[in-house]
GROMACS .gro file of C-alpha atoms in nm:
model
  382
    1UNK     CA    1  -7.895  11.783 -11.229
    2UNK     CA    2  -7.914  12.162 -11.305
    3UNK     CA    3  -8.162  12.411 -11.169
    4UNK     CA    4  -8.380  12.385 -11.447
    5UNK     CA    5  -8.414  12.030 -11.412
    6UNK     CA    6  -8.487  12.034 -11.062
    7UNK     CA    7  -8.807  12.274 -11.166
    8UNK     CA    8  -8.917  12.017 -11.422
    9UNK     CA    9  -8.971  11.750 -11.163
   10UNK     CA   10  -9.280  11.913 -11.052
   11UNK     CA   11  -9.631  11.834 -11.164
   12UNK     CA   12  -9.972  11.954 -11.149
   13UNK     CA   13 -10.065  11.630 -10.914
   14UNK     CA   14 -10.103  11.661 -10.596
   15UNK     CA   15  -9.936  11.417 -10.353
   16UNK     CA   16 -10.020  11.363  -9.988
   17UNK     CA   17  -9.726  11.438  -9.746
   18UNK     CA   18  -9.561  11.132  -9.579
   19UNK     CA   19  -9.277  11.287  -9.409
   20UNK     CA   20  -9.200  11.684  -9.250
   21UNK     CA   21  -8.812  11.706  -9.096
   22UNK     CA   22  -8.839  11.876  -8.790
   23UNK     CA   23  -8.456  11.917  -8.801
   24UNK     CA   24  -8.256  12.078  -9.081
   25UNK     CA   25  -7.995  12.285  -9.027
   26UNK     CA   26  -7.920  12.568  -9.339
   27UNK     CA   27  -7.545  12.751  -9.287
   28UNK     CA   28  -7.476  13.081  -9.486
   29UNK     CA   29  -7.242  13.082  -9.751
   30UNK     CA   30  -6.878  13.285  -9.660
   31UNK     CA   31  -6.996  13.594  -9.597
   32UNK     CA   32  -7.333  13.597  -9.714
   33UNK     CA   33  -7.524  13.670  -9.336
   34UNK     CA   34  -7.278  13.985  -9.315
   35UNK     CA   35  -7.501  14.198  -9.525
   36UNK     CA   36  -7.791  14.131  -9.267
   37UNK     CA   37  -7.633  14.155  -8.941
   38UNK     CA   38  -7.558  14.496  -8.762
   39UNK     CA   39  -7.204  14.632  -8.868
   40UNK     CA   40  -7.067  14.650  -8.545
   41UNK     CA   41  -7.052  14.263  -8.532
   42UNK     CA   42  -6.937  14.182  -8.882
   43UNK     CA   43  -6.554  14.259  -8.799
   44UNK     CA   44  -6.578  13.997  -8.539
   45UNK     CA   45  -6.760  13.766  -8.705
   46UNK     CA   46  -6.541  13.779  -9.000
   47UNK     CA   47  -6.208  13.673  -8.765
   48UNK     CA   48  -6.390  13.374  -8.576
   49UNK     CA   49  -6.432  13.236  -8.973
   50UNK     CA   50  -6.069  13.275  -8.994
   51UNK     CA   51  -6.028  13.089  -8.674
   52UNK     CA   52  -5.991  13.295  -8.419
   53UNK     CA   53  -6.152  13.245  -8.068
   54UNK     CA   54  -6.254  12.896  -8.150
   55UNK     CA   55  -6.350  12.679  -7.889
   56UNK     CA   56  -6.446  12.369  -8.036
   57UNK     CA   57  -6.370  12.062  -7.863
   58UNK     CA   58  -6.634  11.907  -8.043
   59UNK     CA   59  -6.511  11.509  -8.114
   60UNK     CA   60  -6.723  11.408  -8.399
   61UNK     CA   61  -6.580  11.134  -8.671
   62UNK     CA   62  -6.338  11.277  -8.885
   63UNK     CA   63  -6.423  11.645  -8.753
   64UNK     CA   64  -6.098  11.819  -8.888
   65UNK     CA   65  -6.221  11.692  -9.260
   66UNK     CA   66  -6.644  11.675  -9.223
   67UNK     CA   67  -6.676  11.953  -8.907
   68UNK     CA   68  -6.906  11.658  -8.826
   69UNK     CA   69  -7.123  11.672  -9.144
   70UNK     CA   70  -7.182  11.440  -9.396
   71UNK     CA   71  -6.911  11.444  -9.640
   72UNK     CA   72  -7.144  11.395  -9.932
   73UNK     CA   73  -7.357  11.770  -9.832
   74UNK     CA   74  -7.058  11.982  -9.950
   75UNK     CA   75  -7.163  12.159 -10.248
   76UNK     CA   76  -6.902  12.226 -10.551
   77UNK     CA   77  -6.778  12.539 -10.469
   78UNK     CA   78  -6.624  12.498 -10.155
   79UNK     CA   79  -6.899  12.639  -9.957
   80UNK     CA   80  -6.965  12.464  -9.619
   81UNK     CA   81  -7.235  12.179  -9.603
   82UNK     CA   82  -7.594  12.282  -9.633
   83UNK     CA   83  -7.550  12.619  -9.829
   84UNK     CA   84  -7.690  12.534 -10.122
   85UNK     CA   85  -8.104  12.520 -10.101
   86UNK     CA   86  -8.110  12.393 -10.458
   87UNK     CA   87  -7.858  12.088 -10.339
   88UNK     CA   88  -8.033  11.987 -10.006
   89UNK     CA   89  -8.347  11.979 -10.174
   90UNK     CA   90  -8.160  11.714 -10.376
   91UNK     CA   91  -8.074  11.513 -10.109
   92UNK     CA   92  -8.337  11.545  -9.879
   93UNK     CA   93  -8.683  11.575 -10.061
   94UNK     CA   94  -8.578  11.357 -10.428
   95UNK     CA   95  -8.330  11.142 -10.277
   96UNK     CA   96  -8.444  11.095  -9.916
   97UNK     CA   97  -8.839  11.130  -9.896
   98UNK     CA   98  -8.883  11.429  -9.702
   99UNK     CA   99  -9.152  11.607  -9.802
  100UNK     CA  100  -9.176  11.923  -9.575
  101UNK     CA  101  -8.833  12.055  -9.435
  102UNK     CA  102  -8.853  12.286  -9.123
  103UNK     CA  103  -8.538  12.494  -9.169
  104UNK     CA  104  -8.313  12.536  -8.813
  105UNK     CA  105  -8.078  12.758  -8.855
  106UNK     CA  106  -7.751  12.735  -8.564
  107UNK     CA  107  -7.636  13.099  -8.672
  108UNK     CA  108  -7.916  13.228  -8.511
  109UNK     CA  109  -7.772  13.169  -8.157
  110UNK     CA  110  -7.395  13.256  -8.185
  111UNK     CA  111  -7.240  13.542  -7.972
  112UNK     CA  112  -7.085  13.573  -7.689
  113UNK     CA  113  -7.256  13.825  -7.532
  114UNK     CA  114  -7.623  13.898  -7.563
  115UNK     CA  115  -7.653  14.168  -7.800
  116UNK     CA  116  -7.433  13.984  -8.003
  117UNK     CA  117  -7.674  13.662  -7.978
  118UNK     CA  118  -7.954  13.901  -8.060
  119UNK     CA  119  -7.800  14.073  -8.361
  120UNK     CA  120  -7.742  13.731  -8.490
  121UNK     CA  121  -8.081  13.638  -8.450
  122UNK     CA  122  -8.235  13.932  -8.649
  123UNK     CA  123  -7.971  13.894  -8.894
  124UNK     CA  124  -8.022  13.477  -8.955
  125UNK     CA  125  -8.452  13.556  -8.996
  126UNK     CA  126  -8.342  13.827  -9.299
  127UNK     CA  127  -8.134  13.557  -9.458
  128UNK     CA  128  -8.372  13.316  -9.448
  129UNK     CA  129  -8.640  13.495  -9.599
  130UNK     CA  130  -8.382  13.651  -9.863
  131UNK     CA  131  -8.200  13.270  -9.924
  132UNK     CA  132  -8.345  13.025  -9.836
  133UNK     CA  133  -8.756  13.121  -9.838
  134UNK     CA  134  -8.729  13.313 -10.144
  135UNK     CA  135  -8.930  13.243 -10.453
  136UNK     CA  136  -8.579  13.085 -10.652
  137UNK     CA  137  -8.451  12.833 -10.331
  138UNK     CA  138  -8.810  12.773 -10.236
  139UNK     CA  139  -8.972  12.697 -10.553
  140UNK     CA  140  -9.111  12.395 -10.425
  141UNK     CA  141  -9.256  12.559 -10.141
  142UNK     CA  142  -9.128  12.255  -9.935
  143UNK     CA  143  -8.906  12.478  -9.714
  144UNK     CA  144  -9.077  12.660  -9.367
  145UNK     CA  145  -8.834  12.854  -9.137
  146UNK     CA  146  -8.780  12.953  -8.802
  147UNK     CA  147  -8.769  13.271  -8.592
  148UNK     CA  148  -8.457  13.312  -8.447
  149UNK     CA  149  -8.450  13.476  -8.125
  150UNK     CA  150  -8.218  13.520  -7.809
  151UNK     CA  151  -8.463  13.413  -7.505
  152UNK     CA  152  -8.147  13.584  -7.278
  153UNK     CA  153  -8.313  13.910  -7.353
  154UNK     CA  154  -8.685  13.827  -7.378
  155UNK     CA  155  -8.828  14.174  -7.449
  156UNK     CA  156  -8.617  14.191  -7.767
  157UNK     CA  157  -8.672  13.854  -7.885
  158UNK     CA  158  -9.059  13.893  -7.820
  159UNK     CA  159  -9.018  14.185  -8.070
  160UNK     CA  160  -8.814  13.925  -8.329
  161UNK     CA  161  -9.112  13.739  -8.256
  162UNK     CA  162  -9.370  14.014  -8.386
  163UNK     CA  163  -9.180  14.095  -8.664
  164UNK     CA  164  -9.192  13.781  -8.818
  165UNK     CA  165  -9.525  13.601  -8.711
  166UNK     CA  166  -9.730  13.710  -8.979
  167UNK     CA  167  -9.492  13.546  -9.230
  168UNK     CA  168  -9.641  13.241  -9.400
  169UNK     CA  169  -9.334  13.070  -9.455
  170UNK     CA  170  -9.226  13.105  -9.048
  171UNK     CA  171  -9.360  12.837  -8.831
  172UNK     CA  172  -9.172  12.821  -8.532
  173UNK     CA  173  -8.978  12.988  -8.333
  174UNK     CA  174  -8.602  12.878  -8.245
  175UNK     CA  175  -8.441  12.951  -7.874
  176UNK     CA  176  -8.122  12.786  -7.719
  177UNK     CA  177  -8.207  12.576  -7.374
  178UNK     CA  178  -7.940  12.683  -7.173
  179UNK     CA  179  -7.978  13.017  -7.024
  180UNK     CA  180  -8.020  13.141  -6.655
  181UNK     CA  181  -8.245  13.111  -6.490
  182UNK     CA  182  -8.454  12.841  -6.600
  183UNK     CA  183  -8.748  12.849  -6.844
  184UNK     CA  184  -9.009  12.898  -6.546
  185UNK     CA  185  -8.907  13.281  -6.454
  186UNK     CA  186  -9.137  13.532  -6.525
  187UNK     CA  187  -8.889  13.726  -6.719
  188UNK     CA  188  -8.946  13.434  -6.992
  189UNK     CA  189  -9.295  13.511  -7.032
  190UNK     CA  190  -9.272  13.757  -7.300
  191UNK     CA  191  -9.160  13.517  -7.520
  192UNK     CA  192  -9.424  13.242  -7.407
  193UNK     CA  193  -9.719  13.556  -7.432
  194UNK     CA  194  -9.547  13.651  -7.791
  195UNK     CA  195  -9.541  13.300  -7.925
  196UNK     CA  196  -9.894  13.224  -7.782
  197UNK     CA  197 -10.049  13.533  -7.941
  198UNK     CA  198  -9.945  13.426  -8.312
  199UNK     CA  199 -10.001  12.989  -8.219
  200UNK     CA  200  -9.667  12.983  -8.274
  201UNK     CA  201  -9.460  12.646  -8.103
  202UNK     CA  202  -9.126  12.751  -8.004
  203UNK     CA  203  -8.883  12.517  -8.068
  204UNK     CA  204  -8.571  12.456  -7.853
  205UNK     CA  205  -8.223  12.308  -8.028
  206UNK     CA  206  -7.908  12.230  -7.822
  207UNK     CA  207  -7.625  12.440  -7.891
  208UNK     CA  208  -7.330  12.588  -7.722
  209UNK     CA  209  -7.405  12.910  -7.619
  210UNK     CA  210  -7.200  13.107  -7.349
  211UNK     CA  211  -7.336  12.904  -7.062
  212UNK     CA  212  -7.282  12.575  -7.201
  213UNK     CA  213  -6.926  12.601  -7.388
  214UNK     CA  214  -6.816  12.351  -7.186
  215UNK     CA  215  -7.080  12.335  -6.876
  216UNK     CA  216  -7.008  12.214  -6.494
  217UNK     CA  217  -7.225  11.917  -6.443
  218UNK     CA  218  -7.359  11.866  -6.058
  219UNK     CA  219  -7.033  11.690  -6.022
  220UNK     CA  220  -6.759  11.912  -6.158
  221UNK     CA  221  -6.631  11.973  -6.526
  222UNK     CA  222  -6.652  11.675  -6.741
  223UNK     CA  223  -6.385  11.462  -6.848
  224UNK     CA  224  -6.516  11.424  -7.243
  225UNK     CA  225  -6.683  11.465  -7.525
  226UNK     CA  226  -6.936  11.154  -7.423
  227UNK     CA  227  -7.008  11.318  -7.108
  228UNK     CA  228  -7.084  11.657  -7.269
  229UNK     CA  229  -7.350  11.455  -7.558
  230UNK     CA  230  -7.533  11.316  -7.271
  231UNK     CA  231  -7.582  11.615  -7.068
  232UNK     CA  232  -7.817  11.761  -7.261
  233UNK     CA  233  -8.061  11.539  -7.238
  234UNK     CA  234  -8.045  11.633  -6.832
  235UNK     CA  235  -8.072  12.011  -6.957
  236UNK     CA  236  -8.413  11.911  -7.108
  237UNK     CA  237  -8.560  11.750  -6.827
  238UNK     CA  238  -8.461  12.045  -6.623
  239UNK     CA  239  -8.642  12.265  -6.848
  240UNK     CA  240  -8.929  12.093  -6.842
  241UNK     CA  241  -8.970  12.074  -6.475
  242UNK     CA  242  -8.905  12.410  -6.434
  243UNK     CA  243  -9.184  12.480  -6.715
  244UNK     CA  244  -9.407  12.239  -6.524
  245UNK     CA  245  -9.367  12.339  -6.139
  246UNK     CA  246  -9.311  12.684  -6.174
  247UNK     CA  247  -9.609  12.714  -6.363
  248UNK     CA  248  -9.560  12.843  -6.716
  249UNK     CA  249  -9.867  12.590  -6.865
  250UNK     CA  250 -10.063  12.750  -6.645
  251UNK     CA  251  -9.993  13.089  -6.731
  252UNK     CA  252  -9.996  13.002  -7.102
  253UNK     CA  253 -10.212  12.662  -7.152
  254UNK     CA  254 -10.146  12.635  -7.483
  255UNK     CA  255  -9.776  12.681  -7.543
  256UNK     CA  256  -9.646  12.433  -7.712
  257UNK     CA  257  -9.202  12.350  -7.679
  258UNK     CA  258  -9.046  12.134  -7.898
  259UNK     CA  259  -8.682  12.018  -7.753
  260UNK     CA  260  -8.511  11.905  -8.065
  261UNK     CA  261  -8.224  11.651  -8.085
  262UNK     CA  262  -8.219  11.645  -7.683
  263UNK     CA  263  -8.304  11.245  -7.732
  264UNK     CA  264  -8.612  11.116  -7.563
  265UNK     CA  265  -8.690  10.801  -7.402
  266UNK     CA  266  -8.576  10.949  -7.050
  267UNK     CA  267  -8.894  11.132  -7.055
  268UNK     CA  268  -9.107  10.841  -6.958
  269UNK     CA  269  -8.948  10.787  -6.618
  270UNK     CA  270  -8.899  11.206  -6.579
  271UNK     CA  271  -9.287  11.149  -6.620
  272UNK     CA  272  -9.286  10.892  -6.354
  273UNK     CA  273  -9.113  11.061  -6.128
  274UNK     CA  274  -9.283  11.425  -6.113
  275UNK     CA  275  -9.624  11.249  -6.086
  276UNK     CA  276  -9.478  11.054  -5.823
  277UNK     CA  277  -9.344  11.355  -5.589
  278UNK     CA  278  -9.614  11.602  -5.691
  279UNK     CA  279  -9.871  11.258  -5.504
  280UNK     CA  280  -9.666  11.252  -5.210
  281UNK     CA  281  -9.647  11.616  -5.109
  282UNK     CA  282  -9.963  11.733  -5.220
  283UNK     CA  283 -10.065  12.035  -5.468
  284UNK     CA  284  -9.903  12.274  -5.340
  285UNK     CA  285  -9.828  12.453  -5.633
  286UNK     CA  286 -10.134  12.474  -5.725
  287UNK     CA  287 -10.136  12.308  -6.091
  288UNK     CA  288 -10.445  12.182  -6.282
  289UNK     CA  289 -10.288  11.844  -6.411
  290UNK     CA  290 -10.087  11.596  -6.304
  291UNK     CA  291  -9.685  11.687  -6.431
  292UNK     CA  292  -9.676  11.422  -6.707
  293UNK     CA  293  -9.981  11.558  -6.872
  294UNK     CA  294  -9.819  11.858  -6.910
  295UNK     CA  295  -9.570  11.673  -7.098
  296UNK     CA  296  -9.824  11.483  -7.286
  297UNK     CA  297 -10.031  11.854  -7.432
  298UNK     CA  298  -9.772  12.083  -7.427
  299UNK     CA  299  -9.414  11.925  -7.529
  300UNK     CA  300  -9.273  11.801  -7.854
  301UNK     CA  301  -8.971  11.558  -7.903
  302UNK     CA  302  -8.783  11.507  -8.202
  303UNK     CA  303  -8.681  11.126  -8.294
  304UNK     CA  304  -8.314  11.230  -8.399
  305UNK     CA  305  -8.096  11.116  -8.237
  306UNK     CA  306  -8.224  10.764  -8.172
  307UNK     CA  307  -8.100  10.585  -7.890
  308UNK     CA  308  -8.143  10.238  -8.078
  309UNK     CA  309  -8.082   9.960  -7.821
  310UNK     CA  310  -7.970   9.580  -7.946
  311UNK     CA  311  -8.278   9.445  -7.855
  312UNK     CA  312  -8.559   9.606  -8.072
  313UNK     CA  313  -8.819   9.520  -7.842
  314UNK     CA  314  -8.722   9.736  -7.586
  315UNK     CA  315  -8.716  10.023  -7.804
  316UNK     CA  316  -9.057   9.896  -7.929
  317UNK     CA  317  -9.197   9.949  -7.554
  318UNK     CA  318  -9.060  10.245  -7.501
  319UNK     CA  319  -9.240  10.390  -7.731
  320UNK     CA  320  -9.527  10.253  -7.672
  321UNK     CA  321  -9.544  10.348  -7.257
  322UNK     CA  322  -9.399  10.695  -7.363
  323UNK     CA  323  -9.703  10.725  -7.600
  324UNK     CA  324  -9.465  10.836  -7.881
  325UNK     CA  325  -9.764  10.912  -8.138
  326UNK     CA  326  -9.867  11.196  -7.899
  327UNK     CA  327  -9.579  11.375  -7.851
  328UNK     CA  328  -9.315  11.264  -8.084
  329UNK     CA  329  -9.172  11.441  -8.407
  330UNK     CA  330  -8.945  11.309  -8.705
  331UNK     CA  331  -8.653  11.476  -8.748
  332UNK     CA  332  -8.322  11.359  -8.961
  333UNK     CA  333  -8.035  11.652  -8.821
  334UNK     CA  334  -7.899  11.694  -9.211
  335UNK     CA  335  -7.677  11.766  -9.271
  336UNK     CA  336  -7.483  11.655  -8.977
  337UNK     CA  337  -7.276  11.328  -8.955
  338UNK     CA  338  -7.602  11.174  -8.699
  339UNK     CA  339  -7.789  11.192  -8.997
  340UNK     CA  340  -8.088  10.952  -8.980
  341UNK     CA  341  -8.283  10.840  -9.310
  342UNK     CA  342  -8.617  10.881  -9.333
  343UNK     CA  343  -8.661  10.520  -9.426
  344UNK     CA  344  -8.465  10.428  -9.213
  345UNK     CA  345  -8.660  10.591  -8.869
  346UNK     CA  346  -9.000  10.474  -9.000
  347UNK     CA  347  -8.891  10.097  -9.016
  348UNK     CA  348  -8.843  10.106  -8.655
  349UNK     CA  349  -9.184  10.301  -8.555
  350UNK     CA  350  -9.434  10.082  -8.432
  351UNK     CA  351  -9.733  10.041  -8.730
  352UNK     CA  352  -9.985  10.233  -8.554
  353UNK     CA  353  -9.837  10.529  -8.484
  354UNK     CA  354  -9.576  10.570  -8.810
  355UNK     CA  355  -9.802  10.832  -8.988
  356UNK     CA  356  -9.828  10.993  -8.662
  357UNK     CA  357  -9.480  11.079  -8.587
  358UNK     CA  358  -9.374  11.055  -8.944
  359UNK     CA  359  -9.544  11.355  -9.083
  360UNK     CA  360  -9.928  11.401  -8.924
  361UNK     CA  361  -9.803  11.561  -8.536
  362UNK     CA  362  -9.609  11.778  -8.737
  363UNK     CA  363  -9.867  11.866  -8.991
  364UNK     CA  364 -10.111  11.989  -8.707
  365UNK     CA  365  -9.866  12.128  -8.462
  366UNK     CA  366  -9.730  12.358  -8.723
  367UNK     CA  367 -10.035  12.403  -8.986
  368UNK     CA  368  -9.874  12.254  -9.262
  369UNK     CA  369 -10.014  12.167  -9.581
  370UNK     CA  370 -10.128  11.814  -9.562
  371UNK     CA  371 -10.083  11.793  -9.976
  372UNK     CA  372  -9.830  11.938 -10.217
  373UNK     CA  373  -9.751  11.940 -10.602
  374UNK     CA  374  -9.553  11.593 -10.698
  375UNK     CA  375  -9.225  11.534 -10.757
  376UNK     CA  376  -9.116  11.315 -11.036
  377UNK     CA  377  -8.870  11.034 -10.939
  378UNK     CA  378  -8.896  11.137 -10.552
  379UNK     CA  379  -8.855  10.861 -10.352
  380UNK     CA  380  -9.079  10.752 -10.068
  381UNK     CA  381  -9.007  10.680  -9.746
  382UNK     CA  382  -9.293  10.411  -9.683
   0.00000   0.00000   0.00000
């Protein structure tokens, strides 16, 4: 289907939106982000694409073939998965339902040093805007991006975060969760003050940054890749009880995290357990709420990946106790390999609270249009 076909799809009806994805992931085509970033960088950046300095000991299916995407998202050319805006639309909106894609680009948090991390921050928000937000990728106006900025230097990512906020099309903004220290320092709060300002929810994606290349756990460097997967969820839920305890909701009520493809049905006991300790020895910290209500206003999980046990029921409860519809967000990770079908999520939400994690938490969190035109032959997801 060319272009120009694409563009004849859409119609002067209006159709109600059924499904945002909280998770996409846009690469650059070869090249391409060079003519954004800051020169100093590009020589480098142009011999890690020829291979050098790679660390990956990534173990994904088939990752010398896919580079654990799916095989079907390369375009044409050659180009890597996910460069074409014109293709994922394609596959995501016609073919799979979505009807709102949030855009999260991984460029926007490679470096190894800081002002590396930062340049490629600045430089992945001007491609965005210039390829993938642009009137010709984003005719549809079904694409919203993120602000890409390196929380390891918070006074220049609060800047980043300035620049950007009055943009229509940027609704989040995007931070890796592994620096040090954690979340609750002060030095953070820049970026907290800078996203509250604008009602902007900043939205945290796991990644390998310099910190967590290959991470110590508490018990020494891990022995594979299984290890490595799982340990991320443990980086969330220190995150968040740093962001509890050391008081950042307090400081800034309203901020609003979203930890995306961290997993999620460990929060409920997390929950459990900081309301437990925080009875026992008291308020001594001084916080307004219990911990897990904290949790319950001011943090955002996305459903991919799902941690789908044999028995469906207990999946089915563990949504319920966690309270999913309050603080749960649908999210498919195209185009990587864990891809997770729209259809294919909803079928396994609980009735009652399917509209609310499919599309209507995202809708309010990130004051999305609740209606666009409609697409003929798109399918839906329920």
């Amino acid at each position: 289907m060319t272009q120009m076909d694409i563009r004849q799809l859409s119609s002067t009806e209006m159709s109600p939106v059924r499904v945002v994805d909280c998770d996409v992931h846009p690469y650059p085509r070869r090249g391409v982000l060079h003519e954004f970033l800051d020169p100093k960088f590009v020589r480098e950046q142009r011999l890690r694409g020829e291979g050098a300095n790679n660390g990956i000991f990534y173990d994904a299916p088939d990752f010398n073939f896919a580079k654990a995407m799916r095989v079907d998202s390369f375009p044409g050319d050659g180009e890597f998965a996910c460069t074409d805006p014109h293709m994922a639309f394609r596959q995501l909106v016609l073919d799979s339902g979505s009807d709102v894609v949030m855009l999260g680009p991984t460029s926007g948090g490679a470096g190894d040093t800081d002002e590396e991390v930062s340049a490629m921050a600045a430089a992945t928000n001007l491609w965005q805007e210039a390829c993938w937000l642009d009137p010709d990728s984003n005719w549809h106006g079904r694409y919203f991006g993120s602000i890409c900025a390196n929380i390891a230097e918070p006074d220049v990512a609060a800047r980043e975060i300035e620049k950007w906020a009055g943009h229509e099309k940027y609704k989040q903004v995007l931070i890796h969760a592994e620096p040090r220290p954690a979340w609750g320092h002060p030095k953070y709060d820049p970026v907290w003050a800078a996203a509250v300002k604008h009602g902007i929810p900043v939205a945290c994606h796991l990644g390998r940054g310099k910190h967590n290349l290959l991470p110590m756990s508490p018990v020494g460097f891990m022995s594979y890749n299984h290890d490595f997967m799982v340990t991320y969820s443990m980086l969330a839920a220190n995150q968040i009880m740093s962001l509890v305890f050391d008081g950042v909701f307090e400081r800034f009520p309203t901020l609003q995290i979203v930890f995306i493809e961290h997993a999620f049905t460990w929060i409920l006991p997390l929950m459990w357990r900081m309301d437990a300790i925080h009875e026992a020895r008291g308020n001594e910290l001084g916080l307004s709420k219990k911990p897990s209500q904290y949790v319950k206003d001011n943090i955002w999980f996305t459903t991919q990946p799902l941690d789908y046990p044999e028995d469906k029921l207990e999946l089915t409860n563990a949504l319920e106790w966690m309270e999913a519809d309050k603080i749960m967000l649908f999210s498919s990770d195209y185009p990587h390999w864990t891809f997770d079908e729209p259809r294919w999520l909803a079928k396994h939400l609980p009735e009652r609270m399917r509209d609310a994690v499919m599309f209507q938490n995202a809708v309010d969190l990130f004051k999305l249009p609740s209606r666009l035109p409609a697409l003929a032959g798109q399918v839906r997801a329920y």
